[in-house]
Amino acid sequence: QVQLVESGGGLVQAGGSLRLSCAASIRTFSSYDMGWFRQAPGKEREFVAGISWSGGSTYYADSVKGRFTISRENAKNTVYLQMNSLKPEDTAVYYCAKRRDAYTIILSMAGASYDYWGQGTQVTVSS
């Protein structure tokens, strides 16, 4: 059974930074793209950032480009999301997710492409 556990959320002032981590309990972690999504109260879940299984490709939602950085350490089965210049509109529960298929060529921002999700970590940005 795959488990994803996020950590690193919290309360931060606008302009501040946070680093989220997601630890995965899966032997073949390095075979799968990973993604970060978020959901704000009253809004639909949205894609934030993704990284290919090799770590060689990354992709971001337009709203976070230039401020957020996704990375992974396959030796530690962990994916990170470094969030800088945070804004109040970044307030949400952040989820990491594992891509359904291994060794994919085409990256995906669609939630339906991911089969396991963490429990989420709350990020609150005050103005």
PDB file of C-alpha atoms in Angstrom, residues 6-106:
ATOM      1  CA  GLU A   6       3.130  15.757   3.642  1.00  0.00           C
ATOM      2  CA  SER A   7       4.749  18.079   6.147  1.00  0.00           C
ATOM      3  CA  GLY A   8       6.016  21.630   6.385  1.00  0.00           C
ATOM      4  CA  GLY A   9       2.818  23.622   6.205  1.00  0.00           C
ATOM      5  CA  GLY A  10       2.015  26.460   8.572  1.00  0.00           C
ATOM      6  CA  LEU A  11       1.172  30.111   8.990  1.00  0.00           C
ATOM      7  CA  VAL A  12       3.397  32.661   7.283  1.00  0.00           C
ATOM      8  CA  GLN A  13       3.161  36.345   6.437  1.00  0.00           C
ATOM      9  CA  ALA A  14       2.847  37.518   2.856  1.00  0.00           C
ATOM     10  CA  GLY A  15       6.252  37.573   1.206  1.00  0.00           C
ATOM     11  CA  GLY A  16       7.514  34.746   3.355  1.00  0.00           C
ATOM     12  CA  SER A  17       8.615  31.232   2.467  1.00  0.00           C
ATOM     13  CA  LEU A  18       7.755  27.659   3.323  1.00  0.00           C
ATOM     14  CA  ARG A  19       9.147  24.318   2.219  1.00  0.00           C
ATOM     15  CA  LEU A  20       6.765  21.401   1.944  1.00  0.00           C
ATOM     16  CA  SER A  21       7.961  17.800   1.978  1.00  0.00           C
ATOM     17  CA  CYS A  22       6.210  14.631   0.900  1.00  0.00           C
ATOM     18  CA  ALA A  23       7.604  11.275   1.987  1.00  0.00           C
ATOM     19  CA  ALA A  24       6.471   8.271  -0.026  1.00  0.00           C
ATOM     20  CA  SER A  25       6.394   4.672   1.153  1.00  0.00           C
ATOM     21  CA  ILE A  26       7.006   3.003  -2.188  1.00  0.00           C
ATOM     22  CA  ARG A  27      10.017   0.988  -3.316  1.00  0.00           C
ATOM     23  CA  THR A  28       9.787   2.200  -6.897  1.00  0.00           C
ATOM     24  CA  PHE A  29       9.421   5.912  -6.110  1.00  0.00           C
ATOM     25  CA  SER A  30      11.949   6.867  -8.794  1.00  0.00           C
ATOM     26  CA  SER A  31       9.679   5.359 -11.470  1.00  0.00           C
ATOM     27  CA  TYR A  32       6.854   7.859 -11.049  1.00  0.00           C
ATOM     28  CA  ASP A  33       6.156  11.490 -11.778  1.00  0.00           C
ATOM     29  CA  MET A  34       5.007  13.352  -8.675  1.00  0.00           C
ATOM     30  CA  GLY A  35       2.765  16.351  -8.341  1.00  0.00           C
ATOM     31  CA  TRP A  36       1.610  18.990  -5.881  1.00  0.00           C
ATOM     32  CA  PHE A  37      -1.988  20.183  -5.878  1.00  0.00           C
ATOM     33  CA  ARG A  38      -3.890  22.575  -3.618  1.00  0.00           C
ATOM     34  CA  GLN A  39      -7.442  23.264  -2.620  1.00  0.00           C
ATOM     35  CA  ALA A  40      -8.669  26.485  -1.076  1.00  0.00           C
ATOM     36  CA  PRO A  41     -11.981  26.691   0.818  1.00  0.00           C
ATOM     37  CA  GLY A  42     -14.898  26.761  -1.576  1.00  0.00           C
ATOM     38  CA  LYS A  43     -12.694  26.169  -4.599  1.00  0.00           C
ATOM     39  CA  GLU A  44     -11.827  23.179  -6.729  1.00  0.00           C
ATOM     40  CA  ARG A  45      -8.535  21.379  -6.364  1.00  0.00           C
ATOM     41  CA  GLU A  46      -5.916  22.800  -8.704  1.00  0.00           C
ATOM     42  CA  PHE A  47      -2.550  21.702 -10.011  1.00  0.00           C
ATOM     43  CA  VAL A  48       0.452  23.550  -8.594  1.00  0.00           C
ATOM     44  CA  ALA A  49       3.634  21.812  -9.764  1.00  0.00           C
ATOM     45  CA  GLY A  50       4.900  18.512 -11.107  1.00  0.00           C
ATOM     46  CA  ILE A  51       8.190  16.731 -11.611  1.00  0.00           C
ATOM     47  CA  SER A  52       9.096  13.863 -13.877  1.00  0.00           C
ATOM     48  CA  TRP A  53      10.203  10.489 -12.539  1.00  0.00           C
ATOM     49  CA  SER A  54      13.831  11.303 -13.375  1.00  0.00           C
ATOM     50  CA  GLY A  55      13.648  14.802 -11.973  1.00  0.00           C
ATOM     51  CA  GLY A  56      14.730  16.149 -15.339  1.00  0.00           C
ATOM     52  CA  SER A  57      11.496  17.968 -16.116  1.00  0.00           C
ATOM     53  CA  THR A  58       9.354  20.241 -14.008  1.00  0.00           C
ATOM     54  CA  TYR A  59       6.173  22.162 -14.731  1.00  0.00           C
ATOM     55  CA  TYR A  60       4.163  24.761 -12.888  1.00  0.00           C
ATOM     56  CA  ALA A  61       0.836  26.464 -12.822  1.00  0.00           C
ATOM     57  CA  ASP A  62       1.087  29.988 -14.173  1.00  0.00           C
ATOM     58  CA  SER A  63       0.051  31.368 -10.787  1.00  0.00           C
ATOM     59  CA  VAL A  64       3.176  30.024  -9.073  1.00  0.00           C
ATOM     60  CA  LYS A  65       5.822  30.211 -11.810  1.00  0.00           C
ATOM     61  CA  GLY A  66       8.923  32.011 -10.623  1.00  0.00           C
ATOM     62  CA  ARG A  67       7.924  31.673  -6.960  1.00  0.00           C
ATOM     63  CA  PHE A  68       7.638  27.921  -6.334  1.00  0.00           C
ATOM     64  CA  THR A  69      10.192  25.199  -7.047  1.00  0.00           C
ATOM     65  CA  ILE A  70       9.528  21.477  -7.058  1.00  0.00           C
ATOM     66  CA  SER A  71      12.344  18.989  -6.543  1.00  0.00           C
ATOM     67  CA  ARG A  72      12.843  15.383  -5.534  1.00  0.00           C
ATOM     68  CA  GLU A  73      15.364  13.154  -3.827  1.00  0.00           C
ATOM     69  CA  ASN A  74      14.781   9.648  -5.119  1.00  0.00           C
ATOM     70  CA  ALA A  75      17.236   8.188  -2.622  1.00  0.00           C
ATOM     71  CA  LYS A  76      14.994   9.498   0.163  1.00  0.00           C
ATOM     72  CA  ASN A  77      11.659   8.803  -1.569  1.00  0.00           C
ATOM     73  CA  THR A  78      10.794  12.457  -1.019  1.00  0.00           C
ATOM     74  CA  VAL A  79       9.457  15.304  -3.132  1.00  0.00           C
ATOM     75  CA  TYR A  80       9.653  18.944  -2.057  1.00  0.00           C
ATOM     76  CA  LEU A  81       7.893  22.184  -2.833  1.00  0.00           C
ATOM     77  CA  GLN A  82       9.833  25.339  -2.026  1.00  0.00           C
ATOM     78  CA  MET A  83       7.416  28.251  -1.874  1.00  0.00           C
ATOM     79  CA  ASN A  84       8.794  31.796  -1.899  1.00  0.00           C
ATOM     80  CA  SER A  85       7.136  35.205  -2.093  1.00  0.00           C
ATOM     81  CA  LEU A  86       3.960  33.738  -0.729  1.00  0.00           C
ATOM     82  CA  LYS A  87       0.692  35.590  -1.242  1.00  0.00           C
ATOM     83  CA  PRO A  88      -2.610  35.376   0.641  1.00  0.00           C
ATOM     84  CA  GLU A  89      -4.129  33.695  -2.412  1.00  0.00           C
ATOM     85  CA  ASP A  90      -1.712  30.784  -1.922  1.00  0.00           C
ATOM     86  CA  THR A  91      -3.645  29.848   1.224  1.00  0.00           C
ATOM     87  CA  ALA A  92      -4.909  26.287   0.773  1.00  0.00           C
ATOM     88  CA  VAL A  93      -4.458  22.689   1.764  1.00  0.00           C
ATOM     89  CA  TYR A  94      -1.562  21.315  -0.249  1.00  0.00           C
ATOM     90  CA  TYR A  95      -1.504  17.694  -1.395  1.00  0.00           C
ATOM     91  CA  CYS A  96       1.195  15.618  -3.001  1.00  0.00           C
ATOM     92  CA  ALA A  97       0.233  12.899  -5.424  1.00  0.00           C
ATOM     93  CA  LYS A  98       1.820   9.985  -7.251  1.00  0.00           C
ATOM     94  CA  ARG A  99       1.365   9.531 -10.978  1.00  0.00           C
ATOM     95  CA  ARG A 100      -0.649   6.431 -11.864  1.00  0.00           C
ATOM     96  CA  ASP A 101       1.692   5.127 -14.600  1.00  0.00           C
ATOM     97  CA  ALA A 102       5.428   4.580 -14.379  1.00  0.00           C
ATOM     98  CA  TYR A 103       8.031   6.063 -16.726  1.00  0.00           C
ATOM     99  CA  THR A 104       5.607   8.346 -18.489  1.00  0.00           C
ATOM    100  CA  ILE A 105       6.798  10.543 -21.335  1.00  0.00           C
ATOM    101  CA  ILE A 106       4.028  13.107 -21.295  1.00  0.00           C
TER     102      ILE A 106
END
